[in-house]
mmCIF file of C-alpha atoms and ligand atoms in Angstrom:
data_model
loop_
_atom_site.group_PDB
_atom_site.id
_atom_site.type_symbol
_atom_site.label_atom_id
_atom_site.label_comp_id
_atom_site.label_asym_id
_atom_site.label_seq_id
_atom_site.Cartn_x
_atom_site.Cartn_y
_atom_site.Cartn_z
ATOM 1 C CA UNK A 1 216.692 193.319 27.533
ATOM 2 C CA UNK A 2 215.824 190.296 29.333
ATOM 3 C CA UNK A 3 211.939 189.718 29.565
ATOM 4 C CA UNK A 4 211.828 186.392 32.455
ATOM 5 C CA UNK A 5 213.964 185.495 34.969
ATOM 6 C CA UNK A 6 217.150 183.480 34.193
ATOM 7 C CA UNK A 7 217.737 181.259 37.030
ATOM 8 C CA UNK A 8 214.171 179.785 38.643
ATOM 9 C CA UNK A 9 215.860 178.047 40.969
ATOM 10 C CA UNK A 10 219.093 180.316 42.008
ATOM 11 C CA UNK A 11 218.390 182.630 44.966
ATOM 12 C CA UNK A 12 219.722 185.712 44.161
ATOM 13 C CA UNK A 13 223.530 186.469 45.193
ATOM 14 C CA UNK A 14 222.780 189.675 47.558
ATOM 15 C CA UNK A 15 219.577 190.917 48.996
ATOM 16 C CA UNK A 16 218.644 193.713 51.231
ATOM 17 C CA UNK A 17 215.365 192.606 52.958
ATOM 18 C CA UNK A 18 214.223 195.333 55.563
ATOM 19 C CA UNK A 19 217.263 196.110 56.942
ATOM 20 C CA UNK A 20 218.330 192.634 57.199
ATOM 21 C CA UNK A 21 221.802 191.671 54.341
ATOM 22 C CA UNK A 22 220.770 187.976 52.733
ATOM 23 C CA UNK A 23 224.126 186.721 50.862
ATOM 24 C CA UNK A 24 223.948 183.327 48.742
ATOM 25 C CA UNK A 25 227.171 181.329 50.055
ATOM 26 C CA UNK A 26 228.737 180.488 47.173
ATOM 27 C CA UNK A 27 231.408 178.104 48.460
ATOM 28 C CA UNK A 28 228.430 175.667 48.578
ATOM 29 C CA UNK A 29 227.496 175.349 45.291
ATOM 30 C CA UNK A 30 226.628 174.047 43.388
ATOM 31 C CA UNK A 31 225.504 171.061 45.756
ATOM 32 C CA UNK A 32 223.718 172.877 48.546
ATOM 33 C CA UNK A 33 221.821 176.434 47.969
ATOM 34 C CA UNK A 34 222.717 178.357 51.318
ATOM 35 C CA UNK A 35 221.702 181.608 52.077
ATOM 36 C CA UNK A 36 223.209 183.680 54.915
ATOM 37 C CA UNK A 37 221.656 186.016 56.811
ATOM 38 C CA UNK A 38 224.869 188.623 57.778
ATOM 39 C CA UNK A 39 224.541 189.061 61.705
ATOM 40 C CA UNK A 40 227.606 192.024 61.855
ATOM 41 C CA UNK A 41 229.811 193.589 60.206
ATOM 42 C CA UNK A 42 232.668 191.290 60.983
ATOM 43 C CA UNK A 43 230.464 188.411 59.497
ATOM 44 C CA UNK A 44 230.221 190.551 56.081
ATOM 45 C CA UNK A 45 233.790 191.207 55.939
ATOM 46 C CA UNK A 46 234.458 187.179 56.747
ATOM 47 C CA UNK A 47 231.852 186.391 53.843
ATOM 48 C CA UNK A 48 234.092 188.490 51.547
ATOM 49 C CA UNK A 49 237.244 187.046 52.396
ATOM 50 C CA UNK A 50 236.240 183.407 52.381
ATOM 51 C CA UNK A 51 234.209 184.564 48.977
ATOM 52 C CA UNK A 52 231.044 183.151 50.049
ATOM 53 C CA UNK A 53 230.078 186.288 48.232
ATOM 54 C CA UNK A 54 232.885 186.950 45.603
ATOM 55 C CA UNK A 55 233.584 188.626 42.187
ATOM 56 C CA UNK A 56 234.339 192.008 41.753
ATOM 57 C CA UNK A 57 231.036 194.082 41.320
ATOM 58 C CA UNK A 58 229.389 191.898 44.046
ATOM 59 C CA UNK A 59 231.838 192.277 46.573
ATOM 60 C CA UNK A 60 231.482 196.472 45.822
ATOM 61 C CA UNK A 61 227.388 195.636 46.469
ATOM 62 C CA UNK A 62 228.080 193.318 49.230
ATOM 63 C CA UNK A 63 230.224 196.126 51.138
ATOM 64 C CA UNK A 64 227.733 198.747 50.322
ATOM 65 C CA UNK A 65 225.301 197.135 52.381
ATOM 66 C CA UNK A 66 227.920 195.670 54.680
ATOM 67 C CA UNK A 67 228.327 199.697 55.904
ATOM 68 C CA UNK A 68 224.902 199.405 56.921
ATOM 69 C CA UNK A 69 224.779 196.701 58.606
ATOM 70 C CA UNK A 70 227.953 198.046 60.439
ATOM 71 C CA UNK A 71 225.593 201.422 61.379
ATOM 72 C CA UNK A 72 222.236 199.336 62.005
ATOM 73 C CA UNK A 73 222.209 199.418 65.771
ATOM 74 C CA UNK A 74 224.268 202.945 65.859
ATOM 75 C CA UNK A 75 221.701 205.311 64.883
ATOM 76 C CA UNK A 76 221.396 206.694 69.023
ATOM 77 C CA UNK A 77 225.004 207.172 68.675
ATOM 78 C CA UNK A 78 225.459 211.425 68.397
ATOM 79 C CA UNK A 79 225.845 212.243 65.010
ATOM 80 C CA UNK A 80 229.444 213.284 64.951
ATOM 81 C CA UNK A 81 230.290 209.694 66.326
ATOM 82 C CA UNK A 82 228.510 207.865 64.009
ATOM 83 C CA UNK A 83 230.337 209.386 60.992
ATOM 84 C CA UNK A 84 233.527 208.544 63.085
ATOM 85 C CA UNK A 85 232.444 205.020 63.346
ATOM 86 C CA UNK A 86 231.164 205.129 59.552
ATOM 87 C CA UNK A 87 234.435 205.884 58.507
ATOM 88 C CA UNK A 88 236.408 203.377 60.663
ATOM 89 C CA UNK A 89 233.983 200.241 59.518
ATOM 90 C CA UNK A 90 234.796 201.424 55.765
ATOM 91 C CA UNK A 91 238.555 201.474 56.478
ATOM 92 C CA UNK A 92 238.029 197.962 58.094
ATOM 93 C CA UNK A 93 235.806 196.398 55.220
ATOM 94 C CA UNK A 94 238.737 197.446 52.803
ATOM 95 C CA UNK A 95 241.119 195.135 53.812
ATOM 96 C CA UNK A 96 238.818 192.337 53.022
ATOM 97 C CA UNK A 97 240.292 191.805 49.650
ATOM 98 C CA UNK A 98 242.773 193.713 47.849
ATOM 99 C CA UNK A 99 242.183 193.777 44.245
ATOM 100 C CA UNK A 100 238.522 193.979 43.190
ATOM 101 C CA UNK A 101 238.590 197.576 43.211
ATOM 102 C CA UNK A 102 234.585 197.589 43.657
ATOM 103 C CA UNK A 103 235.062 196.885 47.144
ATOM 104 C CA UNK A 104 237.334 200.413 47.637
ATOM 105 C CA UNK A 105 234.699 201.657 45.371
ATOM 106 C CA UNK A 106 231.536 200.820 46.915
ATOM 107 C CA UNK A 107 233.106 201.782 50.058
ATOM 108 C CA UNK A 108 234.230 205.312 49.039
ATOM 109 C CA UNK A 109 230.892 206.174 47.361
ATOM 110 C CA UNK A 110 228.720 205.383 50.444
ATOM 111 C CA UNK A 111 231.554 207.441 52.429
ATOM 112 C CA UNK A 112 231.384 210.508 49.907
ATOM 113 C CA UNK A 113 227.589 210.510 50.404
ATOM 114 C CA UNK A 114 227.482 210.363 53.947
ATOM 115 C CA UNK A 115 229.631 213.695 54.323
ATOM 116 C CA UNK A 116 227.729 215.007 51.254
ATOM 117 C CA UNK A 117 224.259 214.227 53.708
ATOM 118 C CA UNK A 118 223.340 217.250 55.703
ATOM 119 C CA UNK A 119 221.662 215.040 58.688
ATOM 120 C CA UNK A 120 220.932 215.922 61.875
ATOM 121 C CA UNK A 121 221.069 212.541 63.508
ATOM 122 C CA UNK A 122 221.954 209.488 62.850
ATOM 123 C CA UNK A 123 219.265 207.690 61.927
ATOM 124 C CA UNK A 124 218.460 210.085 59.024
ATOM 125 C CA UNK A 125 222.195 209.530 58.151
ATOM 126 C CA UNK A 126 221.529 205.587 58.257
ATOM 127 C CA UNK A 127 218.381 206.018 55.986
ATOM 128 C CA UNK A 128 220.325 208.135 53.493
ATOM 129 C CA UNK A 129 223.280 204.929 53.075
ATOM 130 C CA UNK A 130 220.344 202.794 52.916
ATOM 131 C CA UNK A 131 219.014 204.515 50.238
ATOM 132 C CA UNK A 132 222.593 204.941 48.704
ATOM 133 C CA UNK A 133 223.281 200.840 49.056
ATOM 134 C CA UNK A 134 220.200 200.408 46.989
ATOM 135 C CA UNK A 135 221.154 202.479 44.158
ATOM 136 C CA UNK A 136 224.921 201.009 44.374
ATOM 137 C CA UNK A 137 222.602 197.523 44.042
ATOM 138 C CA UNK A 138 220.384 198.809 40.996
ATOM 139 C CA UNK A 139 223.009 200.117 39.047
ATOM 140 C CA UNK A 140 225.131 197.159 39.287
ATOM 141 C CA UNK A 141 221.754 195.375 37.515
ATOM 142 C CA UNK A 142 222.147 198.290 35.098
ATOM 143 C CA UNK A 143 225.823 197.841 34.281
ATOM 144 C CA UNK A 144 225.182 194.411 33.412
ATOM 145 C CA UNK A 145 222.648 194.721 30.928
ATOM 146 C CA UNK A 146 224.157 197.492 29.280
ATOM 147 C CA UNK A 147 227.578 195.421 28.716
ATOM 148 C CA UNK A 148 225.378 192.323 27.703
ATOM 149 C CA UNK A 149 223.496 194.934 24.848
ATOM 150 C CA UNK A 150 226.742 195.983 24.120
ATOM 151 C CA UNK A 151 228.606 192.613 24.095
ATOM 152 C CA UNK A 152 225.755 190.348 22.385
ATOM 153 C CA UNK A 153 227.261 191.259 18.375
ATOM 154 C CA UNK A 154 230.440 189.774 18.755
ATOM 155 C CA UNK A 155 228.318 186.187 19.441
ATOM 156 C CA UNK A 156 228.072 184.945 16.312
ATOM 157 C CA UNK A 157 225.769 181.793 15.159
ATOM 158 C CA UNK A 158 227.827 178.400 15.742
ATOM 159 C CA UNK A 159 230.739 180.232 17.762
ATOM 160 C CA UNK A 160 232.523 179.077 20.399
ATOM 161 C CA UNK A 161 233.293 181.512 23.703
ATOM 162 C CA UNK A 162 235.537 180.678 26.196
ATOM 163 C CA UNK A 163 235.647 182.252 29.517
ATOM 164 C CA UNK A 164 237.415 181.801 32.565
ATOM 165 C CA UNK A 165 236.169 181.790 36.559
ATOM 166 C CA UNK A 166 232.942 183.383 37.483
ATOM 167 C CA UNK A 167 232.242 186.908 35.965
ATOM 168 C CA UNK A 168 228.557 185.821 35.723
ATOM 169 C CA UNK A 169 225.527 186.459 37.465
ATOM 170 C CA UNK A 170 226.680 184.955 40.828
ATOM 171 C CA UNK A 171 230.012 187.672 40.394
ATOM 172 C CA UNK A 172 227.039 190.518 40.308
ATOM 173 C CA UNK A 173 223.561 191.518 41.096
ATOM 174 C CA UNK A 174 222.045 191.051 37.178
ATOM 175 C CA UNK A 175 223.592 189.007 34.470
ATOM 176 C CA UNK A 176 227.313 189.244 34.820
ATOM 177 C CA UNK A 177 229.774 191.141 32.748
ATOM 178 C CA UNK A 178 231.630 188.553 30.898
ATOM 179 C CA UNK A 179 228.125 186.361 31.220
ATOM 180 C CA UNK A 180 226.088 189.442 29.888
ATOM 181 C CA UNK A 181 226.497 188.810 26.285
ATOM 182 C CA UNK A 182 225.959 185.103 26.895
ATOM 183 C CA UNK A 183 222.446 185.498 28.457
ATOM 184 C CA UNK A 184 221.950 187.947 25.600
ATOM 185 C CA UNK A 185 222.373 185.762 22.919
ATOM 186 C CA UNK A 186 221.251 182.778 24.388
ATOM 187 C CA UNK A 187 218.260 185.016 24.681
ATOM 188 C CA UNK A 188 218.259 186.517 21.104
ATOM 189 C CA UNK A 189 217.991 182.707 20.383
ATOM 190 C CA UNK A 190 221.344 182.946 18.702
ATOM 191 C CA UNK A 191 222.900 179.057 18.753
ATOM 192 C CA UNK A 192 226.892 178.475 20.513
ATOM 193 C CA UNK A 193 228.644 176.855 22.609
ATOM 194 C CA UNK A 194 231.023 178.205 25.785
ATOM 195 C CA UNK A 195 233.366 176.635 27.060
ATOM 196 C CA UNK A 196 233.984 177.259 30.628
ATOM 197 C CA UNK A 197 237.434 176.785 32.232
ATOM 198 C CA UNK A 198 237.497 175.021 35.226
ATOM 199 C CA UNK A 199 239.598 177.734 37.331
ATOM 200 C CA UNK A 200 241.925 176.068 39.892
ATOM 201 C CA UNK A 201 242.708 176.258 42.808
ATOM 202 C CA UNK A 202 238.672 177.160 44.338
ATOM 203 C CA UNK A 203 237.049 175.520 40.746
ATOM 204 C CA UNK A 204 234.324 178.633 40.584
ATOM 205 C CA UNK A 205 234.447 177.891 36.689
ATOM 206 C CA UNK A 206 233.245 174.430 37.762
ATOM 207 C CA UNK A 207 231.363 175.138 41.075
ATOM 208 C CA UNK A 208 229.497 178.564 39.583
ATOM 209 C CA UNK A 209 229.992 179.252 35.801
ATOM 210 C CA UNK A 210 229.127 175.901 34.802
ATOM 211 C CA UNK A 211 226.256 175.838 36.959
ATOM 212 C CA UNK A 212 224.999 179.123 36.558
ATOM 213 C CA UNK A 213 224.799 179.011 32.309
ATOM 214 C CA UNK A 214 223.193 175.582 32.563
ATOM 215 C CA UNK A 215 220.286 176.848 35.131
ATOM 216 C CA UNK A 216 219.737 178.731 32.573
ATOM 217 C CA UNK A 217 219.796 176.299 29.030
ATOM 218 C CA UNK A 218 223.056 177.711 27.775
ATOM 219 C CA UNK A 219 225.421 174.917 25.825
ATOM 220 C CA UNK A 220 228.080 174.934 28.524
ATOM 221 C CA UNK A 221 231.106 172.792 28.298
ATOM 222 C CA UNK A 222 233.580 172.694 31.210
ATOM 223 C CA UNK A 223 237.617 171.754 30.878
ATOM 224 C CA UNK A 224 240.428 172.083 32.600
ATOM 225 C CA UNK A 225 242.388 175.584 32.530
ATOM 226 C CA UNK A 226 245.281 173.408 31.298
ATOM 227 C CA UNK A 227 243.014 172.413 28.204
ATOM 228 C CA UNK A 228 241.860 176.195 26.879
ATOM 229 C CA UNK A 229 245.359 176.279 24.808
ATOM 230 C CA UNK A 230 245.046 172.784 22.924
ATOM 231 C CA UNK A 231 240.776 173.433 22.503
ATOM 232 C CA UNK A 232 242.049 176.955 20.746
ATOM 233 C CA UNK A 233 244.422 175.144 18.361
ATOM 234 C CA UNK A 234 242.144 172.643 16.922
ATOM 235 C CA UNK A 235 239.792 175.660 16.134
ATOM 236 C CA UNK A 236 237.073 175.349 18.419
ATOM 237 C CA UNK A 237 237.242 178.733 19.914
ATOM 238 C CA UNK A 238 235.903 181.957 18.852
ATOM 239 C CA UNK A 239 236.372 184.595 21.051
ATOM 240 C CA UNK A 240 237.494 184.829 24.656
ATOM 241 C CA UNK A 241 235.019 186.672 27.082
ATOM 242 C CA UNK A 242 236.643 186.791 30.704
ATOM 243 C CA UNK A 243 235.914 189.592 33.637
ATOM 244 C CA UNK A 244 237.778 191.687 35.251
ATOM 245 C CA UNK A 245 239.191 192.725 39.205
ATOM 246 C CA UNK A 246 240.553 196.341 38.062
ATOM 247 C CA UNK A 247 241.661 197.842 35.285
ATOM 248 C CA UNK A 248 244.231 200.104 35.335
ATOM 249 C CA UNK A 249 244.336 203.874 33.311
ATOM 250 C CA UNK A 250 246.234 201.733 30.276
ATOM 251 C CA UNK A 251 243.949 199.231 30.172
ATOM 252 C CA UNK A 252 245.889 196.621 31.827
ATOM 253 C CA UNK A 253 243.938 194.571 33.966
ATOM 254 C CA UNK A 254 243.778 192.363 37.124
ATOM 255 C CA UNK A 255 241.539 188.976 36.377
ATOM 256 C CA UNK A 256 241.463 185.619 38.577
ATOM 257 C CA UNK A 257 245.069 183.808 37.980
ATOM 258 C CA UNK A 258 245.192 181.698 34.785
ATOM 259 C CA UNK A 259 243.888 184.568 33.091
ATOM 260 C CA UNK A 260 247.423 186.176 31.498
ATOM 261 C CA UNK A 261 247.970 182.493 29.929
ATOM 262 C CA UNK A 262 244.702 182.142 28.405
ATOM 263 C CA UNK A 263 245.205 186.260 26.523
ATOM 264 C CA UNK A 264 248.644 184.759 25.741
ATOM 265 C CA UNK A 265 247.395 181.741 23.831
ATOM 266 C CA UNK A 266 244.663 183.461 22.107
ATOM 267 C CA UNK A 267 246.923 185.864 21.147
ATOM 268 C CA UNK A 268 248.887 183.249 19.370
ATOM 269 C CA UNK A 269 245.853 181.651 17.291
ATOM 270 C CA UNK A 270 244.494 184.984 16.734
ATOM 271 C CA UNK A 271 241.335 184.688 18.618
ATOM 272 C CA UNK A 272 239.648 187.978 19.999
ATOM 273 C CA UNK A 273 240.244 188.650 23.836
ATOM 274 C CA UNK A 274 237.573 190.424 25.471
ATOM 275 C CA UNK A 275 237.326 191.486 28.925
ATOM 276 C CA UNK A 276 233.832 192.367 30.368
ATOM 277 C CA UNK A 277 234.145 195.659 31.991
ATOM 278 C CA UNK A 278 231.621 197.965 33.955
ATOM 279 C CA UNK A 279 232.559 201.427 34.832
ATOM 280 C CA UNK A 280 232.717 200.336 38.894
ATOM 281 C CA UNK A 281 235.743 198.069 37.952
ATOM 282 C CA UNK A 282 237.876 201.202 36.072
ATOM 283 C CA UNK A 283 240.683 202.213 38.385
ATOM 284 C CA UNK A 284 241.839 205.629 36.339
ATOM 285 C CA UNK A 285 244.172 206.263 40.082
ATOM 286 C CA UNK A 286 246.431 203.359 38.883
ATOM 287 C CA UNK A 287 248.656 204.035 35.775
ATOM 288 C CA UNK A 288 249.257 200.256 34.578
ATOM 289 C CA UNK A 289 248.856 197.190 35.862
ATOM 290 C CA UNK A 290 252.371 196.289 37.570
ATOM 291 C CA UNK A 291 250.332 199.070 40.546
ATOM 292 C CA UNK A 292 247.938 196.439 41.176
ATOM 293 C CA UNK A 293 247.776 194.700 44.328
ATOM 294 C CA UNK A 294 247.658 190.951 43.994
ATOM 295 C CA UNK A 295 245.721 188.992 46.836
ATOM 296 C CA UNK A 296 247.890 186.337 47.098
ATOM 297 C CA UNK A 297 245.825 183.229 49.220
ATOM 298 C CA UNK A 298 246.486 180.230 51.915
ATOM 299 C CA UNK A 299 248.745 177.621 50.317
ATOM 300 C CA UNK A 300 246.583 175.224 51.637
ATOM 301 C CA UNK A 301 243.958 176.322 48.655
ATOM 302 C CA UNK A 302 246.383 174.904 46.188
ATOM 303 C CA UNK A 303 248.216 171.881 48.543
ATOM 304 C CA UNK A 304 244.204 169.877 49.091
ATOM 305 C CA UNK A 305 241.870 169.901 46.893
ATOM 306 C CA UNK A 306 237.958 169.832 48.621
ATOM 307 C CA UNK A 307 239.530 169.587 51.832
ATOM 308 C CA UNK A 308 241.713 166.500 51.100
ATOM 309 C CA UNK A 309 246.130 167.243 50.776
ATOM 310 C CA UNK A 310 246.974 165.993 47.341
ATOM 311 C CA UNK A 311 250.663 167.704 47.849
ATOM 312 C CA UNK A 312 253.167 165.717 50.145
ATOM 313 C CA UNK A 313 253.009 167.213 53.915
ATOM 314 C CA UNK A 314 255.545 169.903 53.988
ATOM 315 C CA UNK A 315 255.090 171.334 50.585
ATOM 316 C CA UNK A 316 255.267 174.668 49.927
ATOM 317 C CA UNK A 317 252.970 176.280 47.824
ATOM 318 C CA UNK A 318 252.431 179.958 46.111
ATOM 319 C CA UNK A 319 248.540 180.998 45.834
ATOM 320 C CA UNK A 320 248.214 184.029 43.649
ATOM 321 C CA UNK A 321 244.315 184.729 43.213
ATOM 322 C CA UNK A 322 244.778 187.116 40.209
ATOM 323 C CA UNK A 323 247.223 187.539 37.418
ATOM 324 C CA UNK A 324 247.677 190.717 34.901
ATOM 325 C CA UNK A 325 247.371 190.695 31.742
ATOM 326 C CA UNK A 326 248.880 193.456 29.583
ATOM 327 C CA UNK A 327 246.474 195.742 27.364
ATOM 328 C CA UNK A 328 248.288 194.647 24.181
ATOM 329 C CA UNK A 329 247.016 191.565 24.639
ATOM 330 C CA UNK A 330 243.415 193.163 24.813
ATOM 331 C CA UNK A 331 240.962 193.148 21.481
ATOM 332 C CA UNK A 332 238.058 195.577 23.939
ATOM 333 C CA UNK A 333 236.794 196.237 26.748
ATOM 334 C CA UNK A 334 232.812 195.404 27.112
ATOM 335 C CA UNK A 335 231.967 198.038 29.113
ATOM 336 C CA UNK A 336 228.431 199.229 29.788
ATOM 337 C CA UNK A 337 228.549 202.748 27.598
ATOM 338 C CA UNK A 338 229.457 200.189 24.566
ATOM 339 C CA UNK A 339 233.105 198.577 23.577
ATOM 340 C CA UNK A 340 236.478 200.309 23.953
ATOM 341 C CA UNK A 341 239.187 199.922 21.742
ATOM 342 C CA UNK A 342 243.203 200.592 21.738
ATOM 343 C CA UNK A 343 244.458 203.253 22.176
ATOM 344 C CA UNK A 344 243.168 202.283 25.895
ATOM 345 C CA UNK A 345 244.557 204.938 27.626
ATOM 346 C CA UNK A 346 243.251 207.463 25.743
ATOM 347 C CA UNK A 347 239.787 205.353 25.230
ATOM 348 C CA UNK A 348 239.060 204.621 28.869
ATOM 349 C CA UNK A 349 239.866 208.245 30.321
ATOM 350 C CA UNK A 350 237.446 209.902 27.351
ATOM 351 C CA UNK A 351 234.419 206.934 28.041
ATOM 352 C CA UNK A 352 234.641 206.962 32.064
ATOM 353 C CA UNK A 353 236.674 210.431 33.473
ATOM 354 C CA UNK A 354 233.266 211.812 34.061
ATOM 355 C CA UNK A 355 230.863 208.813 34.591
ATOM 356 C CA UNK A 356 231.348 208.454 38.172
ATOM 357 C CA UNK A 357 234.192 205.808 37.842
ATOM 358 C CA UNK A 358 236.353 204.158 40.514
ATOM 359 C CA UNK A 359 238.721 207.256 40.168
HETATM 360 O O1 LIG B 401 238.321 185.272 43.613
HETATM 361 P P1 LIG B 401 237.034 185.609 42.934
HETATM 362 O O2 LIG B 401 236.126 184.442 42.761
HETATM 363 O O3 LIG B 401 236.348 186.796 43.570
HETATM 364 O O4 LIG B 401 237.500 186.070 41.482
HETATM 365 C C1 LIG B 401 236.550 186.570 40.578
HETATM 366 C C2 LIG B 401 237.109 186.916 39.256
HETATM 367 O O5 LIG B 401 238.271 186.832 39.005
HETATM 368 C C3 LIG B 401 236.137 187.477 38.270
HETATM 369 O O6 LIG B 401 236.532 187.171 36.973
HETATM 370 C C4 LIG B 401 236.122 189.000 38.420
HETATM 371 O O7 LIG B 401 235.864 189.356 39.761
HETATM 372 C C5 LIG B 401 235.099 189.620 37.564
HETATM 373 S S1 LIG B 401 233.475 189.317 38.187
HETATM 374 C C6 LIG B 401 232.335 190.029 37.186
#
């Protein structure tokens, strides 16, 4: 789909570079291009947390290759150890982050094909999640493109999209999911606008969306989460675009918090709610979304603001990262195999039960 390169001057947000794991800290954008070259496996599962690598099909990349890294200087270990050790690093990684299911994901797939490897020692074993951390990397590209082939119709000339925190091309390896028919468009030379919410408390609408689309010549407009309702009323929006954490076998779904209130609004004006969704983000083991584990942050994310306290000393403060939004709030999912529509639980399952999904 896309002929040239997006971004000339945005390093890519994960590379594998003979044997070594390159991440693109993304807590220092848009100001200072950073890239990080992961020593251990306890600095990949601190570059998760602190999402210096962060949204959901990254972070199942990111711990792909963060196994490896974990086995790099194992592969004298006897092979029966090394699986044992395999296995505990996985179990580790998981508790990263708790609801991007891509990181369980990633995790389980590299696991699955290590026991499915018939190797003799370890370092065949460590070749063969190599190999499997590559393809986890390529499809990721894959997914993208297909949900931005997929997505790019419902962009019409002169519309207005909204979205809402980072489900672009810094959140994956390719274009993004909720950025995928964006970049298609734009490409198509089709002409809109997006508006990109702002995304409080860590600003990655600001810091990364914002950037990212206008790196890449996209009519970006950034506002504050608290404006998306008001810009919908006077008409300006279109169609709502927004990522995804996990969604659930109903086709409720975990997206960064803010995200519930913005399906809510365009509910009431009657604007189309989208959520980008590739097949590594389908969690068919959890029935709806009250099942989903919410990360809930340091207060101290939403008490200062770029390291400064705005709240008086003492205040307390909730920090939930991700909110759900109920599937009858849901127009379609963009997923990579094309768009699903209600009945979800019924569309999702007949799509995804045999495409390899997170269940
Ligand atoms: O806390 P973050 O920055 O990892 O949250 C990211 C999001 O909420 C994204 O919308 C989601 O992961 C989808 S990314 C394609």
């Amino acid at each position: 789909m896309v002929s040239q390169p997006l971004f000339t001057t945005l390093a890519p947000t994960i590379e594998w570079r003979a044997g070594d794991l390159l991440l693109l800290d993304q807590t220092r954008l848009p100001h200072e291009m950073v890239v990080e070259n992961v020593a251990d496996v306890a600095a990949v599962w601190r570059a998760i947390r602190e999402l210096r690598v962060r949204g959901a099909p990254a972070i199942g990349v990111a711990a792909a290759y963060g196994l490896c890294i974990a086995m790099r200087d194992s592969t004298a270990l006897p092979i029966a150890q090394f699986r044992a050790e395999l296995e505990r690093h996985a179990n580790w990684l998981e508790t990263a982050r708790p609801t991007a299911v891509n990181l369980s994901w990633g995790l389980r797939r590299m696991l699955r094909h290590a026991r499915a490897t018939d190797a003799k020692d370890a370092a065949t074993l460590y070749e063969a999640l190599v190999d499997e951390a590559m393809r986890i990397h390529a499809e990721d590209r894959a997914l993208c493109e297909g949900i931005g082939e997929h997505g790019m119709p419902l962009i019409a000339q002169d519309c207005g999209v909204l979205t809402h925190c980072n489900a672009g091309a810094l959140a994956t390896t390719g274009l993004g999911t909720a950025t995928a028919p964006i970049y298609a468009a734009h490409r198509a030379g089709v002409a809109f606008r997006v508006y990109a919410d702002e995304t409080r408390p860590l600003l990655q609408g600001a810091r990364l969306t914002a950037f990212e689309l206008q790196q890449a010549g996209v009519d970006v407009t950034l506002i504050m989460d608290s404006a998306a309702a008001s810009i919908m009323s006077q008409g300006l929006i279109d169609l709502v675009i927004v990522g995804t954490d996990r969604v659930a076998a109903n086709g409720d779904f975990a997206n960064k918090i803010g995200t519930l209130g913005l399906a809510i609004a365009a509910n009431h004006y009657g604007i189309p709610f989208y959520v980008a969704c590739p097949s590594s983000t389908l969690d068919l083991e959890t029935p709806a979304g009250a099942r989903i584990e919410i990360e809930e942050r340091d207060a101290e994310e939403v008490t200062h603001l770029a390291g400064q306290r705005i709240a008086p000393d003492g205040m307390k403060a909730r920090n939930p990262a991700f909110d759900v939004t109920p599937h009858a709030l849901v127009t379609g999912f963009i997923t990579e195999l094309g768009i699903v529509r209600a009945p979800f639980e019924r569309s999702l399952r007949s799509l995804f039960a045999t495409e390899g999904s997170a269940a």
